[in-house]
PDB file of C-alpha atoms in Angstrom:
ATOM      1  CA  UNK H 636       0.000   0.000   0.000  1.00 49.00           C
ATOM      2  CA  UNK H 637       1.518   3.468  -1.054  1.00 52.00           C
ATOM      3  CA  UNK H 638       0.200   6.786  -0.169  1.00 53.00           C
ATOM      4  CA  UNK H 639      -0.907   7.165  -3.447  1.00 54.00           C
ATOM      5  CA  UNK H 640      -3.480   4.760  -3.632  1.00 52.00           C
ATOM      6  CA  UNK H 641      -6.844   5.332  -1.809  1.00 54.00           C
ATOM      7  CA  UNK H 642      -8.600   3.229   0.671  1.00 58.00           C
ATOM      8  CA  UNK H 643     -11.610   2.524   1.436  1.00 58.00           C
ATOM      9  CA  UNK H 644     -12.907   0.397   4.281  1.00 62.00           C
ATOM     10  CA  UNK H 645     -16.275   0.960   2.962  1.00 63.00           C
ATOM     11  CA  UNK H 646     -17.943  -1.844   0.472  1.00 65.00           C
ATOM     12  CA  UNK H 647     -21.098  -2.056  -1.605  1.00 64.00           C
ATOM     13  CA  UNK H 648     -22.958  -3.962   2.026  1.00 66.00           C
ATOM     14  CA  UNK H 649     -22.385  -0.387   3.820  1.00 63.00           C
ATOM     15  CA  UNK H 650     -25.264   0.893   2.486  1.00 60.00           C
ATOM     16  CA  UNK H 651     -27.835  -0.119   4.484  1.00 64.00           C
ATOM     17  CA  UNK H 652     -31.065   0.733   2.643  1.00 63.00           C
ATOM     18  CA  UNK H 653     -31.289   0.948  -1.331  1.00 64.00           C
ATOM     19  CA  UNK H 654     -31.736   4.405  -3.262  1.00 65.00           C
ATOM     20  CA  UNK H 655     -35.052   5.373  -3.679  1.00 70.00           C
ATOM     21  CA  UNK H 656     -36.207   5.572  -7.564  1.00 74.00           C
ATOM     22  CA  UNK H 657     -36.508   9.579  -8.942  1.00 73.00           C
ATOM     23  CA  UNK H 658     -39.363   9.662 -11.646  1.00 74.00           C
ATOM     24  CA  UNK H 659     -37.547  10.704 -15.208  1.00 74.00           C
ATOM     25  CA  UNK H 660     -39.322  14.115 -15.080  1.00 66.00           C
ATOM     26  CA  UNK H 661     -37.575  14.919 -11.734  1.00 68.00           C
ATOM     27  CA  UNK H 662     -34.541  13.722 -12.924  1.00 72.00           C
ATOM     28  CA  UNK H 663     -34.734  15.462 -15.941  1.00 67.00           C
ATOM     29  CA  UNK H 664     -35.584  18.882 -13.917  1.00 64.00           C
ATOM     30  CA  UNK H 665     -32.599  18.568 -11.731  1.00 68.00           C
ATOM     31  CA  UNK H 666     -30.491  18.308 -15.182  1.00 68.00           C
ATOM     32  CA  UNK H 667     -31.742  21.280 -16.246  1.00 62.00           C
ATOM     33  CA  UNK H 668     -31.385  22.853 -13.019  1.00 64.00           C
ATOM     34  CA  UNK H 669     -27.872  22.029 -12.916  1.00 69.00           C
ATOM     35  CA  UNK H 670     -27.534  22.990 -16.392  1.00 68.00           C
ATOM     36  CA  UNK H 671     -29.460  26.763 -15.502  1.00 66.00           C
ATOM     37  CA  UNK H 672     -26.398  28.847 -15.242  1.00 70.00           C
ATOM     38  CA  UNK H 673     -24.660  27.459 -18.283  1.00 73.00           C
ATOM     39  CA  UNK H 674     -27.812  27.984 -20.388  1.00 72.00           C
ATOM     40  CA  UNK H 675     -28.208  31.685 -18.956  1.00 73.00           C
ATOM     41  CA  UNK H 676     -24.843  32.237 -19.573  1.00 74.00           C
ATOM     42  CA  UNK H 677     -25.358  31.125 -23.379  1.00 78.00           C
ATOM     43  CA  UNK H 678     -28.321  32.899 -24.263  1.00 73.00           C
ATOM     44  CA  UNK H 679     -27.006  35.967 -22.531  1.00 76.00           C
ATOM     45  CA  UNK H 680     -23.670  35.858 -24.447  1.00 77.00           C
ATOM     46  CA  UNK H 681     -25.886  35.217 -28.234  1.00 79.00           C
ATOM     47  CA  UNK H 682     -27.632  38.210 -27.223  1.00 75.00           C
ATOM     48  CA  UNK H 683     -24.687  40.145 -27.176  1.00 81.00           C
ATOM     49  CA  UNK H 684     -23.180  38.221 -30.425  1.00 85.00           C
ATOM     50  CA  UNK H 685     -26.417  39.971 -31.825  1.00 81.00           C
ATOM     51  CA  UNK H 686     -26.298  43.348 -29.703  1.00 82.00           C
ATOM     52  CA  UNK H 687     -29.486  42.841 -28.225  1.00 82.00           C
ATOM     53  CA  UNK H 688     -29.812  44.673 -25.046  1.00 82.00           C
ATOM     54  CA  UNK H 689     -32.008  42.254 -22.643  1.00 76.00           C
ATOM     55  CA  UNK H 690     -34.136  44.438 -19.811  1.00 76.00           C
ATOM     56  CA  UNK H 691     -35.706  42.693 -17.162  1.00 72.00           C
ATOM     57  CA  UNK H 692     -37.953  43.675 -14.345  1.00 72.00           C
ATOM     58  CA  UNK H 693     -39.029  40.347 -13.118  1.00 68.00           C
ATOM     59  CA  UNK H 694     -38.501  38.382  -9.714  1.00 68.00           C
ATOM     60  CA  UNK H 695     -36.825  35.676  -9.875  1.00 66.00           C
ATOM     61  CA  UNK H 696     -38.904  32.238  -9.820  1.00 62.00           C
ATOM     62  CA  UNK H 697     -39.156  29.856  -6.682  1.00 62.00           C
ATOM     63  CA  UNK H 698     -36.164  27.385  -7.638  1.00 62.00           C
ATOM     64  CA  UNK H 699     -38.803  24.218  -5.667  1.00 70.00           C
ATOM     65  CA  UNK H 700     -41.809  25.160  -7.600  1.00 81.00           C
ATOM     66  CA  UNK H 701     -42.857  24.435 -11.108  1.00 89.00           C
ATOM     67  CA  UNK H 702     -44.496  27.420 -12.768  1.00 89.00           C
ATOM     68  CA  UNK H 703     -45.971  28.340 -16.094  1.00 92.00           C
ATOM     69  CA  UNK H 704     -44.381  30.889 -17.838  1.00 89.00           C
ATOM     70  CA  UNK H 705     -46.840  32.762 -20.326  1.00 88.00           C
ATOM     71  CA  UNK H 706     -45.463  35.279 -22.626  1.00 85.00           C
ATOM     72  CA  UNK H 707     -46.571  36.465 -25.953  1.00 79.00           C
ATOM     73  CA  UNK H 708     -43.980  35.323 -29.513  1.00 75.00           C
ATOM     74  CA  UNK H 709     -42.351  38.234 -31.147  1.00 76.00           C
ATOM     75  CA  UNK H 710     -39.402  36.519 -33.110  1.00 76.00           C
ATOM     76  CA  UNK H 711     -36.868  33.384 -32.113  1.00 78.00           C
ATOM     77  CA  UNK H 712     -35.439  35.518 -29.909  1.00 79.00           C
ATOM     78  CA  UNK H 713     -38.260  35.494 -27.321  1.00 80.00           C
ATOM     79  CA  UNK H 714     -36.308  31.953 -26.292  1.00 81.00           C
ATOM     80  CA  UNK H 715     -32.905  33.303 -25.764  1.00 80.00           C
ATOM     81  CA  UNK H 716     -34.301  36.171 -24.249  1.00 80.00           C
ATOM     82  CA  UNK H 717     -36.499  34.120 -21.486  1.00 80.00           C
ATOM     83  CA  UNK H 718     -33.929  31.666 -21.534  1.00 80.00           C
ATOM     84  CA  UNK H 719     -31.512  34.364 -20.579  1.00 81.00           C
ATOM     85  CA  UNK H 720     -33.242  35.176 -17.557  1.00 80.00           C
ATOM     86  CA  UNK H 721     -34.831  32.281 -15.580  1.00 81.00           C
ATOM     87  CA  UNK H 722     -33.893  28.374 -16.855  1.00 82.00           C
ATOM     88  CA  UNK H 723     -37.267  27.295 -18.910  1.00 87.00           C
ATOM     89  CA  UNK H 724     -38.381  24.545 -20.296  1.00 89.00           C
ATOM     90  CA  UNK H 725     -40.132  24.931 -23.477  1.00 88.00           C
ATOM     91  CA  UNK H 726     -43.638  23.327 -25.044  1.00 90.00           C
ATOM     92  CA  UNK H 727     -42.704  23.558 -29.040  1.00 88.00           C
ATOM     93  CA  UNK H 728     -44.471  22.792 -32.068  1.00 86.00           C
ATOM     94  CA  UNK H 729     -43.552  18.867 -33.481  1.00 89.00           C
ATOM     95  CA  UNK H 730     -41.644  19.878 -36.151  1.00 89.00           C
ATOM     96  CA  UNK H 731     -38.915  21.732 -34.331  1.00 87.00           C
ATOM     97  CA  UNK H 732     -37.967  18.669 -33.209  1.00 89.00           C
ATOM     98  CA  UNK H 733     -36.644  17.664 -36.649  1.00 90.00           C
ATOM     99  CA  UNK H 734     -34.763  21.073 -37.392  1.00 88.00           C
ATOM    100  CA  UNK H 735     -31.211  21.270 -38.053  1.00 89.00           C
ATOM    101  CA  UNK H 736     -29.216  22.425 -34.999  1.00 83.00           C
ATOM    102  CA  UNK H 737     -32.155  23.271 -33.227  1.00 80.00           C
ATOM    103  CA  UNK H 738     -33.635  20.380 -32.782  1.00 84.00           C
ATOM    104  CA  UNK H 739     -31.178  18.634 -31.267  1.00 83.00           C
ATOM    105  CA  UNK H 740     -30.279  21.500 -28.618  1.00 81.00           C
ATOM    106  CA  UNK H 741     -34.466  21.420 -28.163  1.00 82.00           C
ATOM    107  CA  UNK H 742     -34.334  17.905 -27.493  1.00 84.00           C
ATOM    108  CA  UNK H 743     -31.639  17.768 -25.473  1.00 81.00           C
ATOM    109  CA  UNK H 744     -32.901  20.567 -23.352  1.00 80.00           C
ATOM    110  CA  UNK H 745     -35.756  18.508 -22.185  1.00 85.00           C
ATOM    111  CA  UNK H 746     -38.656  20.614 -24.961  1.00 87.00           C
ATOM    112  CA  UNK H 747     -41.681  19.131 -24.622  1.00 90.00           C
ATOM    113  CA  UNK H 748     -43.098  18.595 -28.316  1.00 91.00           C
ATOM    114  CA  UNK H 749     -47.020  19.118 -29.165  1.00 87.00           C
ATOM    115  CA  UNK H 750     -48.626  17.885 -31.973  1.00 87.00           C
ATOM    116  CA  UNK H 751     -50.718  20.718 -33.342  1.00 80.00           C
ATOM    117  CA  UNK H 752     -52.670  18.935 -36.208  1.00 82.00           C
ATOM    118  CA  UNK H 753     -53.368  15.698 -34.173  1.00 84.00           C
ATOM    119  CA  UNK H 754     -55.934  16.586 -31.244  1.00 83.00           C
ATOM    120  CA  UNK H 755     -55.800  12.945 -30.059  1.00 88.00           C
ATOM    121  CA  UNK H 756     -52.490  13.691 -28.672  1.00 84.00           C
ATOM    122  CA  UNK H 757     -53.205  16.427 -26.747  1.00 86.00           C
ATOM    123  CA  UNK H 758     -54.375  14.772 -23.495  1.00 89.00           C
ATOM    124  CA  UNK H 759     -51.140  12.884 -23.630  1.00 92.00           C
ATOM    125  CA  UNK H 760     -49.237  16.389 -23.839  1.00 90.00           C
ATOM    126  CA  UNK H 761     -50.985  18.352 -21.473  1.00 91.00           C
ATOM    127  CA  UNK H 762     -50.534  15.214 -18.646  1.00 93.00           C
ATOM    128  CA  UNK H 763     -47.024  15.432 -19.495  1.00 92.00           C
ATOM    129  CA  UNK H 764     -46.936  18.837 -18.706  1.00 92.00           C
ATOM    130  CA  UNK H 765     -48.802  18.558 -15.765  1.00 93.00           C
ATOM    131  CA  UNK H 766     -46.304  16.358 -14.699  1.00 93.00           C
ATOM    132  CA  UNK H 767     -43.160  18.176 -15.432  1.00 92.00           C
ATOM    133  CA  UNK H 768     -45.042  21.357 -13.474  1.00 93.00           C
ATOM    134  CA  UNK H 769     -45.453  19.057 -10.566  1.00 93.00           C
ATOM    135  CA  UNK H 770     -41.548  17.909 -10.594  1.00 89.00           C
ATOM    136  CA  UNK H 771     -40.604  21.546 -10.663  1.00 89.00           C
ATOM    137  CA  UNK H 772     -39.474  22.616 -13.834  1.00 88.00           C
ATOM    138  CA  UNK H 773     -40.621  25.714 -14.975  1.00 89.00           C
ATOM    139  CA  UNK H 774     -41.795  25.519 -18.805  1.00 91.00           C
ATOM    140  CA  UNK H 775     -42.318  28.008 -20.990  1.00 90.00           C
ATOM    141  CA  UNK H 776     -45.497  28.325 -23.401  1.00 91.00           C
ATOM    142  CA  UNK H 777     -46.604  30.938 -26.033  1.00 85.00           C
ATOM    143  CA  UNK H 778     -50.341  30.049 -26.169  1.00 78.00           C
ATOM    144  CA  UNK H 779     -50.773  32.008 -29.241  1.00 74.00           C
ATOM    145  CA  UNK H 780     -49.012  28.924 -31.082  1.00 62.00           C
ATOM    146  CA  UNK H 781     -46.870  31.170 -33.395  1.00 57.00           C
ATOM    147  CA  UNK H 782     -45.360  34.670 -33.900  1.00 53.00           C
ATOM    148  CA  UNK H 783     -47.370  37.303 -34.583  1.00 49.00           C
ATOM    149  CA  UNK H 784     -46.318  41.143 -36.388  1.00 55.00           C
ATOM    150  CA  UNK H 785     -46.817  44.479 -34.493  1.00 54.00           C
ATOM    151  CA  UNK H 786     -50.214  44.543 -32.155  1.00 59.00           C
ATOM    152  CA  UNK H 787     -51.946  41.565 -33.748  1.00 59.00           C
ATOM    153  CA  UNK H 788     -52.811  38.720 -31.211  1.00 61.00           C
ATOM    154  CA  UNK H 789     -53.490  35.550 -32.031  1.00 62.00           C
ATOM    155  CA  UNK H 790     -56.042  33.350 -30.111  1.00 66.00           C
ATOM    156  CA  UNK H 791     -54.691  31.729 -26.853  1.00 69.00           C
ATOM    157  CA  UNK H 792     -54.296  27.770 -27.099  1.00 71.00           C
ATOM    158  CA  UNK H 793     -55.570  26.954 -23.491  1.00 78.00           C
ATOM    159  CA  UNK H 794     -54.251  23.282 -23.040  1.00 79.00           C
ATOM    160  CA  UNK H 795     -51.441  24.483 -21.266  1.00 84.00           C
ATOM    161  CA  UNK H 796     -53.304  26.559 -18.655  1.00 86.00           C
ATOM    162  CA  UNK H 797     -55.505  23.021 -18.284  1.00 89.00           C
ATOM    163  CA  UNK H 798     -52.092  21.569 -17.682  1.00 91.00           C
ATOM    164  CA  UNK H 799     -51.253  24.315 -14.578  1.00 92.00           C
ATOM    165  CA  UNK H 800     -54.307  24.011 -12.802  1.00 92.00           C
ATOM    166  CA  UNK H 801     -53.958  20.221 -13.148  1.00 93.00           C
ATOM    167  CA  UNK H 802     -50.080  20.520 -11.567  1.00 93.00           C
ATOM    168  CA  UNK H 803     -51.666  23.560  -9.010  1.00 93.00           C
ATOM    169  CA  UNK H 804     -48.652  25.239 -10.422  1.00 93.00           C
ATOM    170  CA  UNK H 805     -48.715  29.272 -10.707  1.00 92.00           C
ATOM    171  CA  UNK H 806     -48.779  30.655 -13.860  1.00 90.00           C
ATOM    172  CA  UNK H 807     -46.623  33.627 -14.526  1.00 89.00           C
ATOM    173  CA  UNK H 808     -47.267  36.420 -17.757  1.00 87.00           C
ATOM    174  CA  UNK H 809     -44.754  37.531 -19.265  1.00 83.00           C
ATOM    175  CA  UNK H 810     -44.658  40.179 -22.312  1.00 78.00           C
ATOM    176  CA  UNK H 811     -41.946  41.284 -24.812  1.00 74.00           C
ATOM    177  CA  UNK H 812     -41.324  43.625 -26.366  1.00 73.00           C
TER     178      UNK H 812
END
């Protein structure tokens, strides 16, 4: 034995009780927890890339509760700029999924993907949701479904407000502008 070399007197029978399981939506919200400040850090420094001055005036979110974050869909950079601010997950359109670049970072981010022309899958969605609000994630929805030019408003999509009230999680408006 060297000083080099650690030792253990421990062994795989020293744990006494096994490690409880952690649901894949809680594990996949303390990923993106732990990824928060990297992402922040990101979309703040594109931002800049792009010299887009970012002014916020919100509170910060409770870091133990999942919350619904509402906000209306200027251009793509409503995501960098939330993103910048408070770590988000997103509810996307399908077909992101499949775009270069972007869909892998969307994937990978833990986006949860709604299929607008098939209504049969929208229970499925919104209980997903439901269930990511519940494990504390904070997700991110524009309920108008798309971007919209100047003062035009689309109509507001309301499965994702179903999907707060059925987590009891907040929901939170947000506007850009």
């Amino acid at each position: 034995m060297t000083a080099w070399l650690p030792v253990s007197p421990c062994t795989p029978r020293c744990a006494t009780s096994p490690t409880p399981p952690v649901s894949p939506a809680r594990a996949a919200a303390r990923a993106i927890k732990s990824l928060g400040p990297i992402v922040r850090r990101d979309a703040a420094g594109l931002l800049r890339a792009l010299d887009v001055r970012l002014t916020s005036t919100v509170d910060r979110l409770s870091a133990d509760r999942g919350t619904l974050v509402v906000a209306n869909h200027v251009s793509w950079l409503d995501i960098p700029a939330l993103l910048a601010v408070e770590p988000l997950r997103l509810l996307a359109k399908r077909e992101v999924a499949d775009w270069p670049l972007i869909g892998g970072m969307a994937r990978r981010s833990g986006t949860i993907f709604i299929e607008r022309d098939n209504i049969r899958s929208l229970p499925v969605t919104v209980a997903r949701l439901a269930h990511v609000l519940r494990s504390g994630c904070s997700v991110l929805v524009f309920p108008e479904g798309t971007t919209w030019c100047g003062r035009e408003m689309g109509v507001f999509r309301r499965a994702a407000f179903q999907a707060a009230l059925d987590a009891d999680a907040p929901v939170r408006p947000v506007t850009i502008s």
